[in-house]
Coordinates of C-alpha atoms in Angstrom, one line a residue:
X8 CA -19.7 -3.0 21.5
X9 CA -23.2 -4.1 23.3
X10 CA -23.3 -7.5 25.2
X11 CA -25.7 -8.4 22.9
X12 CA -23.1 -7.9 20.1
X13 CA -20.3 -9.5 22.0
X14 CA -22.4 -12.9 21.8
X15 CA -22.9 -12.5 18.6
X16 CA -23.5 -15.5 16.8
X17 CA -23.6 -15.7 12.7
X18 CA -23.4 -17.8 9.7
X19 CA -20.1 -16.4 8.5
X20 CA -17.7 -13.7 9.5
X21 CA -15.9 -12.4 6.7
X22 CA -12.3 -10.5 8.3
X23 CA -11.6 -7.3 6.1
X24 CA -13.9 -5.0 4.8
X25 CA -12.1 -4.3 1.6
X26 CA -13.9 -4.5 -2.0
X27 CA -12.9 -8.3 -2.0
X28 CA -14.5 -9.0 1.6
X29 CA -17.9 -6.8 1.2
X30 CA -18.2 -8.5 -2.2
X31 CA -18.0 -11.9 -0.5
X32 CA -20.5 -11.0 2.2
X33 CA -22.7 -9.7 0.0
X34 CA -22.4 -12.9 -1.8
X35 CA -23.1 -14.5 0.9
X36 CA -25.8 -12.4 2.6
X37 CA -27.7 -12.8 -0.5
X38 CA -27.9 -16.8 -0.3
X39 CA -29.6 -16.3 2.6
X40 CA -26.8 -16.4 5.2
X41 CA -26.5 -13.9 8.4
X42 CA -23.2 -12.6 7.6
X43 CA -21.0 -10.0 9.3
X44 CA -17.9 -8.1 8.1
X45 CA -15.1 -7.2 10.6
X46 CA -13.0 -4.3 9.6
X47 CA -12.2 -0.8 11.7
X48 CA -11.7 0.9 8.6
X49 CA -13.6 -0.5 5.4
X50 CA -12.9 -0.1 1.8
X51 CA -10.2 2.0 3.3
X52 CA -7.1 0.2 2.4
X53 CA -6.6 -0.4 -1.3
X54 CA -10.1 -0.5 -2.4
X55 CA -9.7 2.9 -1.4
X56 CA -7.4 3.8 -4.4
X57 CA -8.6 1.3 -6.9
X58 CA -9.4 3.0 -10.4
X59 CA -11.5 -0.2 -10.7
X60 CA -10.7 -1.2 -14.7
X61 CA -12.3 -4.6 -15.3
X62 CA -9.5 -5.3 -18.0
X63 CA -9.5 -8.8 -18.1
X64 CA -7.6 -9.0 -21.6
X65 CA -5.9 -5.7 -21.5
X66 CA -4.3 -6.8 -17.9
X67 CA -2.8 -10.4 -19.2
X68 CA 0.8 -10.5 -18.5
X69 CA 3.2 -12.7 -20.0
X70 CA 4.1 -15.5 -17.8
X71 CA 0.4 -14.8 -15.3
X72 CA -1.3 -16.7 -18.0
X73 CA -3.0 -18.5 -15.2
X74 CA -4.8 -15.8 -14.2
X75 CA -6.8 -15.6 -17.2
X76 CA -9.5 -17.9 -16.8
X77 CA -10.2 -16.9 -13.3
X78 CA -10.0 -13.1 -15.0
X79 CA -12.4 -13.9 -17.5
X80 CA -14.8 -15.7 -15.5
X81 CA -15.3 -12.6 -12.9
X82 CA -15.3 -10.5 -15.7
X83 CA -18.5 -12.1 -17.0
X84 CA -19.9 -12.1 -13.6
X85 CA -20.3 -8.5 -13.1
X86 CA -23.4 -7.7 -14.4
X87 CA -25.8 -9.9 -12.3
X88 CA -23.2 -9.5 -9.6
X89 CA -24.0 -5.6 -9.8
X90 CA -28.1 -6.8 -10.6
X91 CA -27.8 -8.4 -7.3
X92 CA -27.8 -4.9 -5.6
X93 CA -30.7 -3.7 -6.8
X94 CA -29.7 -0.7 -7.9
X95 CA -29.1 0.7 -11.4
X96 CA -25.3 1.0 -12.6
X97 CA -25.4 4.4 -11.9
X98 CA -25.2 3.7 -8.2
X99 CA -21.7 1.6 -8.9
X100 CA -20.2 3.4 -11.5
X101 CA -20.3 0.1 -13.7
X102 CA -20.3 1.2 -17.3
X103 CA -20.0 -1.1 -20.3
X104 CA -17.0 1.2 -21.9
X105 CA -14.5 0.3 -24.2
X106 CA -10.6 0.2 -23.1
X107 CA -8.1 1.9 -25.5
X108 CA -4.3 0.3 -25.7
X109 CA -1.9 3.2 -26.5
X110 CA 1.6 3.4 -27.4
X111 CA 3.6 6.6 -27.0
X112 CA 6.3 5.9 -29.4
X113 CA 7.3 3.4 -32.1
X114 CA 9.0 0.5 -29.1
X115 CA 5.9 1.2 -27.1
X116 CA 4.2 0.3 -30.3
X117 CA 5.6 -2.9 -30.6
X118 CA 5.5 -3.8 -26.8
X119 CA 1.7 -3.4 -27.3
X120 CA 1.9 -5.6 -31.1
X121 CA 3.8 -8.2 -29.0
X122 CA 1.1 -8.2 -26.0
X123 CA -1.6 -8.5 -28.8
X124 CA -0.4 -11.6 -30.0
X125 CA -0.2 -13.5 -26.7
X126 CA -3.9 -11.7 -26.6
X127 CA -5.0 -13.6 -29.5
X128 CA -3.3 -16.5 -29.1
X129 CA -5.9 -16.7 -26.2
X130 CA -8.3 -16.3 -27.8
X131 CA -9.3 -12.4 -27.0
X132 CA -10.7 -9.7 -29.0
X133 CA -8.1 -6.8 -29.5
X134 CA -8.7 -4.5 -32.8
X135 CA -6.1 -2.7 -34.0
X136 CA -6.7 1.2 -35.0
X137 CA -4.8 3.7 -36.9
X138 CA -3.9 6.5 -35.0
X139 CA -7.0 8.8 -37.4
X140 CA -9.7 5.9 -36.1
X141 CA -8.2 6.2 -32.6
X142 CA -8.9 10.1 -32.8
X143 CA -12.4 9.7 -34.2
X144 CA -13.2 8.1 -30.9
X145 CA -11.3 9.7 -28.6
X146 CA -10.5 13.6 -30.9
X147 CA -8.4 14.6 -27.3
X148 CA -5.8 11.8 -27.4
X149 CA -2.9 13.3 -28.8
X150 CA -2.0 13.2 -32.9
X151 CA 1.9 12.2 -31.4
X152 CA 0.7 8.6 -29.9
X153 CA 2.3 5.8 -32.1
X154 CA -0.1 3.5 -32.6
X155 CA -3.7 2.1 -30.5
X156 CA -5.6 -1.2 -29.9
X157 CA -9.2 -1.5 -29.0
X158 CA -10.7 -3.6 -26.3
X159 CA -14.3 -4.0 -26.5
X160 CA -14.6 -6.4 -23.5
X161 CA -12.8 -4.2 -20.9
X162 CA -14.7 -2.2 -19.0
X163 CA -15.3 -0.3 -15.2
X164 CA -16.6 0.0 -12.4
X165 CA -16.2 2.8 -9.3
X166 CA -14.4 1.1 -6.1
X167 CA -15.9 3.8 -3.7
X168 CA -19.4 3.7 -4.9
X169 CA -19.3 -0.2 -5.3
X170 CA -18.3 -0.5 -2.1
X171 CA -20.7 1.8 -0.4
X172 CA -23.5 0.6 -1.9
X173 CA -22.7 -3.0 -0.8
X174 CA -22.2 -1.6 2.8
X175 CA -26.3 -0.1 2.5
X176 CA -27.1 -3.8 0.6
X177 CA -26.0 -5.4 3.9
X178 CA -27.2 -3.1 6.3
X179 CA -30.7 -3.9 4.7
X180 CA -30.4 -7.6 5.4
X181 CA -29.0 -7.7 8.8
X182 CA -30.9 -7.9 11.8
X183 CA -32.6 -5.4 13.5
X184 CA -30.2 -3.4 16.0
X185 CA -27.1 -5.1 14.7
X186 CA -24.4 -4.0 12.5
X187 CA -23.1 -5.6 9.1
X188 CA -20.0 -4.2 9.5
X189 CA -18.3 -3.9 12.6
X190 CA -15.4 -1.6 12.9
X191 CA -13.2 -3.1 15.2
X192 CA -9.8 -5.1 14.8
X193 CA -10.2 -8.7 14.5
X194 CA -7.1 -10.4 16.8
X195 CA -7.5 -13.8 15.3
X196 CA -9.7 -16.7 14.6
X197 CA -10.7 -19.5 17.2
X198 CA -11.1 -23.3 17.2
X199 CA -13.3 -26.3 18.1
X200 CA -10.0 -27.3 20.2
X201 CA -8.3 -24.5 21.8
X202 CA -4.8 -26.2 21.2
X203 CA -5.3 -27.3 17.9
X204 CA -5.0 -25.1 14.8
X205 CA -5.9 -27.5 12.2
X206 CA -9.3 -27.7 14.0
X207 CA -12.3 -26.4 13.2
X208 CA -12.4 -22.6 13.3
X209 CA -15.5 -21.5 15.3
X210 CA -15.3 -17.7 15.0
X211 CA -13.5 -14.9 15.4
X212 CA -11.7 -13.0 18.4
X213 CA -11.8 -9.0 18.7
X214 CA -9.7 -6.5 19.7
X215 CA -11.6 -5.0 22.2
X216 CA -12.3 -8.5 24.1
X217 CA -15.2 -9.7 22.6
X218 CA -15.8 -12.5 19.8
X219 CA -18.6 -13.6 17.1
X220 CA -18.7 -17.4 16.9
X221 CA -19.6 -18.3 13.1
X222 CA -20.2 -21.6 11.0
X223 CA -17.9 -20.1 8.5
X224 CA -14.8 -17.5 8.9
X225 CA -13.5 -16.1 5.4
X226 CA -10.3 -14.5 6.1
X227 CA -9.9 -11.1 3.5
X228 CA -8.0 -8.6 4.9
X229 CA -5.3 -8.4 2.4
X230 CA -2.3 -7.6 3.6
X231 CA -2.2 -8.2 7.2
X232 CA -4.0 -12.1 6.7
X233 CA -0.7 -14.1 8.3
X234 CA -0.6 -11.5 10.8
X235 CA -3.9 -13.4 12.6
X236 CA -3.6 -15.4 15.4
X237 CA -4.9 -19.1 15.3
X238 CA -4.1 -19.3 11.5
X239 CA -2.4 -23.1 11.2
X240 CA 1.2 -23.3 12.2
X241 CA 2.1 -24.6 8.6
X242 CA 0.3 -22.2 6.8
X243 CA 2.7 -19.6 4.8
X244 CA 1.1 -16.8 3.4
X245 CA 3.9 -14.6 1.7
X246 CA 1.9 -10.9 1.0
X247 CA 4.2 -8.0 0.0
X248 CA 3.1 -4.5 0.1
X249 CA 3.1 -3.1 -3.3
X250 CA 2.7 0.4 -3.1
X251 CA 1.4 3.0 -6.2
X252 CA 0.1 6.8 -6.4
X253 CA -3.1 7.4 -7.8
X254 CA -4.3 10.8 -9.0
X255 CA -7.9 12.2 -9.3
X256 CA -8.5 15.2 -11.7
X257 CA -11.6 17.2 -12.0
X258 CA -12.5 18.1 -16.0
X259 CA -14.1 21.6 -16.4
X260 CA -17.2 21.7 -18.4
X261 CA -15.6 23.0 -21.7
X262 CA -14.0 20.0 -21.9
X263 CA -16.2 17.2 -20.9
X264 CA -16.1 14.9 -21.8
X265 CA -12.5 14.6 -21.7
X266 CA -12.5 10.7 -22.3
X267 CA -15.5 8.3 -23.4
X268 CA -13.1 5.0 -22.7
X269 CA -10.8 4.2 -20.3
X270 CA -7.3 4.8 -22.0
X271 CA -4.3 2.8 -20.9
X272 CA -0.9 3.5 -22.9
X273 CA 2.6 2.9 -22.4
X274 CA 5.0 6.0 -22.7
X275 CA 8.5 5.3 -22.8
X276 CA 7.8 1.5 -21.6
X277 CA 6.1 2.8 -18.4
X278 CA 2.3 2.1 -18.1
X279 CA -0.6 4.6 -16.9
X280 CA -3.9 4.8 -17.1
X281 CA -6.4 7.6 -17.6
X282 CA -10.0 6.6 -16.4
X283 CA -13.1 8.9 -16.7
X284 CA -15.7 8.5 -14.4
X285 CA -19.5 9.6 -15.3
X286 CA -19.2 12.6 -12.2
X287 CA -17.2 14.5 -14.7
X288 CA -13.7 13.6 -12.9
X289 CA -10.8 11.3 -13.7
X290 CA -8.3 8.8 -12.3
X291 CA -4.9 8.3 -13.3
X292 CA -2.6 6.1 -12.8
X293 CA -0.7 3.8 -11.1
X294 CA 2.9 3.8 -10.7
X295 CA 4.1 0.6 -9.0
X296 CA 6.7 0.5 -6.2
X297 CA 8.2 -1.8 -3.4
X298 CA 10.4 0.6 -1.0
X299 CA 8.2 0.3 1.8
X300 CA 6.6 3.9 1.9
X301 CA 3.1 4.4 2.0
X302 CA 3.2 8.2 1.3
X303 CA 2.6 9.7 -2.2
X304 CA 6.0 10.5 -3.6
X305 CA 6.2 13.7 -5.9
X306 CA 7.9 11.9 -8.7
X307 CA 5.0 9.7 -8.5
X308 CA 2.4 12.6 -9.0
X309 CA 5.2 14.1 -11.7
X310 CA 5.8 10.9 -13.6
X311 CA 1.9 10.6 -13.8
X312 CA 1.3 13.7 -14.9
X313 CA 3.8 13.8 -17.2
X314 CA 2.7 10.4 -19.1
X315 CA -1.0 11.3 -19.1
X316 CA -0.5 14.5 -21.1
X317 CA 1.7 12.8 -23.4
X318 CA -1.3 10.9 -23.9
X319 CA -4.0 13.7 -23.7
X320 CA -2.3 17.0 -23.8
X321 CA -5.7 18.1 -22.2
X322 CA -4.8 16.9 -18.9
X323 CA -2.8 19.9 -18.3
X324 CA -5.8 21.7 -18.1
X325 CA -7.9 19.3 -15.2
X326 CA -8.0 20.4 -11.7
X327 CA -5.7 18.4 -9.2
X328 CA -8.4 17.2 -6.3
X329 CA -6.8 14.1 -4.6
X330 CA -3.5 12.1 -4.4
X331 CA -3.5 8.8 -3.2
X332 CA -1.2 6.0 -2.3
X333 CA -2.2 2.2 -1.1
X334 CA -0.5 -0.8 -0.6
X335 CA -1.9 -3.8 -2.9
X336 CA -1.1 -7.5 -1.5
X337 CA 1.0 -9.3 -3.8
X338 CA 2.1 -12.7 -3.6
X339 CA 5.3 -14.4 -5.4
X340 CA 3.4 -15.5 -8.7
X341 CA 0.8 -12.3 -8.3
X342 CA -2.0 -14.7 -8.3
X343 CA -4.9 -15.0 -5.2
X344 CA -4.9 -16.8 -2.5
X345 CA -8.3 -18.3 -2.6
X346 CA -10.3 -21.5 -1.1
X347 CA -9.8 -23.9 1.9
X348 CA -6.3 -24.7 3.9
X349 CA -5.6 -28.3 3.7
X350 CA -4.7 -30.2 6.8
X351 CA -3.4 -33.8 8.2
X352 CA -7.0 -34.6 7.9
X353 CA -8.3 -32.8 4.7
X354 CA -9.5 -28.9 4.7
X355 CA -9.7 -27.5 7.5
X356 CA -13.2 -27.1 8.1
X357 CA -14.6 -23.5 8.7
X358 CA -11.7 -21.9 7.2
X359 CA -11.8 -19.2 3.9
X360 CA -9.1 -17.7 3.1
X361 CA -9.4 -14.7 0.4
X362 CA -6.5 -12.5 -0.1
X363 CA -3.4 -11.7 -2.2
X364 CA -5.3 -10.3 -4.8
X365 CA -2.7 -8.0 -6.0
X366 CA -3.8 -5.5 -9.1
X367 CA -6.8 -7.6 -9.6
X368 CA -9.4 -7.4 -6.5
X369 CA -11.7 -5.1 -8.1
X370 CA -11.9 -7.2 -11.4
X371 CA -11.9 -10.7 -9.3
X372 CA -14.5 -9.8 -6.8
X373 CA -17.2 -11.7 -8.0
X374 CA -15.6 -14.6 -8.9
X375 CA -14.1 -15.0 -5.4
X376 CA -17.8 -14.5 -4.1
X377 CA -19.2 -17.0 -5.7
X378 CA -16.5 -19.6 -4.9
X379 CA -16.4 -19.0 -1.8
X380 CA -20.3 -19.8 -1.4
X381 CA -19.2 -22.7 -3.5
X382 CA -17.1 -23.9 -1.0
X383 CA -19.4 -23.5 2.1
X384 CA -22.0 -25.3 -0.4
X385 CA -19.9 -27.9 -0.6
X386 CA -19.4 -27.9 -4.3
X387 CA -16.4 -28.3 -5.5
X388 CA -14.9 -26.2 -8.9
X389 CA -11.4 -27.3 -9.4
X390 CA -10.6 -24.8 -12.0
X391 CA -9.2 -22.9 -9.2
X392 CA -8.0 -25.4 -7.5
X393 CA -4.2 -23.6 -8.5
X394 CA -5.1 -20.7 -6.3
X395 CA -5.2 -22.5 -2.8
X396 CA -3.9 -20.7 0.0
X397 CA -1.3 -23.5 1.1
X398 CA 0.1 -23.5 -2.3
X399 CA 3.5 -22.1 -0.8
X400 CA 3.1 -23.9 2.7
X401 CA 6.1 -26.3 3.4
X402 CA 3.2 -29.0 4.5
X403 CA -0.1 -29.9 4.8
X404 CA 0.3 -32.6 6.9
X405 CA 0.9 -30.6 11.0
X406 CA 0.5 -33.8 13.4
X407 CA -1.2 -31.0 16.3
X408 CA -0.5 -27.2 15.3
X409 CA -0.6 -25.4 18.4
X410 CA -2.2 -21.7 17.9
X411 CA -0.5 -19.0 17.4
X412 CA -0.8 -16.4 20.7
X413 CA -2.5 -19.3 22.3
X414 CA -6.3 -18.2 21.8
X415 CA -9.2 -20.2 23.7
X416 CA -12.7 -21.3 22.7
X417 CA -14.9 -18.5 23.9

């Protein structure tokens, strides 16, 4: 890094340069703010993977009802969050297709009655189809599924081509000579008082030595947020790694297009899902596990493979081109951690914290934009009030919190 960088000196640093954190300081940069993001790797991590359904309704959970407003909210978002770009949807992979809910056999049928009327009872649109009407629309799903549900509001967009095109947004905006993105490590963030954690964060500190000092620091780097030095001694983030394979298929021409809608089914009581992209290949996916391995497991790929074509026979026939596996940050109740720290004295002032977005980044990346320039506005939404970050902390109330790996103003 230049000297010049080393000084560096911006409105707000955003830590992690996953879909969440670029979508933030795009957010950001196009309020009118210098932003930078700080990440050696970006959209590397789990963005990386992401099949990038925006399934609002199909993705409510029993007992995660909580989620749904902030789901719903993104979800009506997208569309001037992707305007924002400047580009046409092509350039994202955002398309306005419809999700359809599949059941493989007569219990999976019922799981997905079940789901449908905790769906309605919240008020969302889910249609149920015989299997003929499901076949009209989709003639390569398989005359064996047990019954199908149509979601008109879920939709998709493409992680990798979301991201990128954010990364060329930025680079537009930012200063001549300087990077948007800076691919470097960041060790942890720094304070107005050197031994005082609750104070006002001023920046951030590098792993090669040098620093950016910023107004704002939004702190989105999944997985390894609590792992930062400076954060406040009473703040408890609790991320888990939850790990899942995800496939990519090529479809040859005599068969395209294999899918119109994104098809997510439950075989046996196991979910996958079988999204087609507009460049002629597909994603399935995503198993879900917790045993600590990152590496894609062959009953993963076999278990995936296995549902889809009970699904859409068809998919025996696609071209393996990619296997993928990525940790997602979950938390205890699988909801964000998103907004300001609270302190002895209030929020801690310069602090963001943006992570924990488990299944959901993709879908929530506009909402957690906009708040976050809510919250450096000043404004206050308390609708998500129930995602703070110190939600599991033990207290908000440290008398002097001295920083973690003992990091000075610089």
């Amino acid at each position: 890094m230049s000297e010049r960088e080393a000084q560096r000196t911006v409105d707000v640093a955003v830590i992690g340069g996953g879909v969440i954190g670029l979508g933030i300081a795009w957010t950001l940069a196009h309020s009118g703010r210098s932003v930078v993001v700080i990440d050696p790797d970006p959209a590397g991590g789990a963005t990386f993977a992401a099949a990038g359904m925006l399934a609002a309704v199909s993705e409510l959970h029993y007992r995660e009802e909580a989620l749904l407003d902030l789901m719903l909210a993104s979800s009506k978002l997208y569309p001037d969050f992707i305007d924002s770009l400047g580009t046409d949807s092509d350039a994202t992979g955002y398309q306005r297709t419809t999700t359809l809910n599949v059941g493989a056999d007569a219990a999976d049928r019922q799981a997905l009655v079940d789901l449908r009327a905790v769906q309605v009872a919240n008020g969302l649109g889910v249609e149920p189809l015989t299997v003929r009407e499901a076949r009209v629309l989709e003639p390569l799903l398989s005359p064996q599924v047990s019954g199908a549900f149509l979601v008109e509001q879920d939709h998709q967009v493409d992680p990798r081509r979301l991201t990128e095109r954010i990364q060329l947004a930025l680079a537009a905006l930012a200063p001549n000579g300087q990077d948007a993105v800076i691919r470097v490590r960041a060790r942890g963030l720094l304070h107005a008082d050197a031994t005082d954690a609750s104070s006002r964060v001023t920046g951030v500190a590098l792993a090669d030595g040098s620093s950016i000092q910023a107004d704002e620091v939004v702190v989105a780097n999944g997985l390894w947020a609590g792992e930062l030095d400076g954060l406040p001694e009473h703040l408890r983030l609790p991320l888990r790694p939850v790990y899942g394979d995800v496939l990519r298929l090529r479809v040859p021409e005599h068969l395209r297009p294999l899918l119109t809608c994104t098809v997510r089914g439950l075989v046996h009581g196991v979910p996958v899902y079988l999204v087609p992209r507009t460049d002629g290949t597909l994603v399935i996916g995503a198993t879900q596990r917790e045993d600590g391995s990152g590496v894609v497991s062959a009953g993963g790929v076999y278990q995936l493979l296995r549902d889809a074509q009970a699904l859409v026979p068809a998919v025996s026939e696609l071209e393996l081109i990619e296997t993928t596996a990525r940790a997602r940050p979950g938390t205890p109740d699988n909801a964000p951690f998103l907004g300001r720290v609270g302190c002895s004295n209030g929020d801690i002032a310069g602090l963001i914290i943006a992570t924990g977005f488990f299944r959901h980044g993709v879908l929530l990346t506009p909402v957690a934009a906009q708040y976050c320039l809510q919250l450096i506005e000043g404004i206050a939404d308390d609708r998500w009030r129930n995602f703070r970050p110190d939600r599991f902390s033990a207290s908000r109330e440290p008398a002097s919190a001295s920083l973690k790996g003992g990091l000075s103003w610089l």
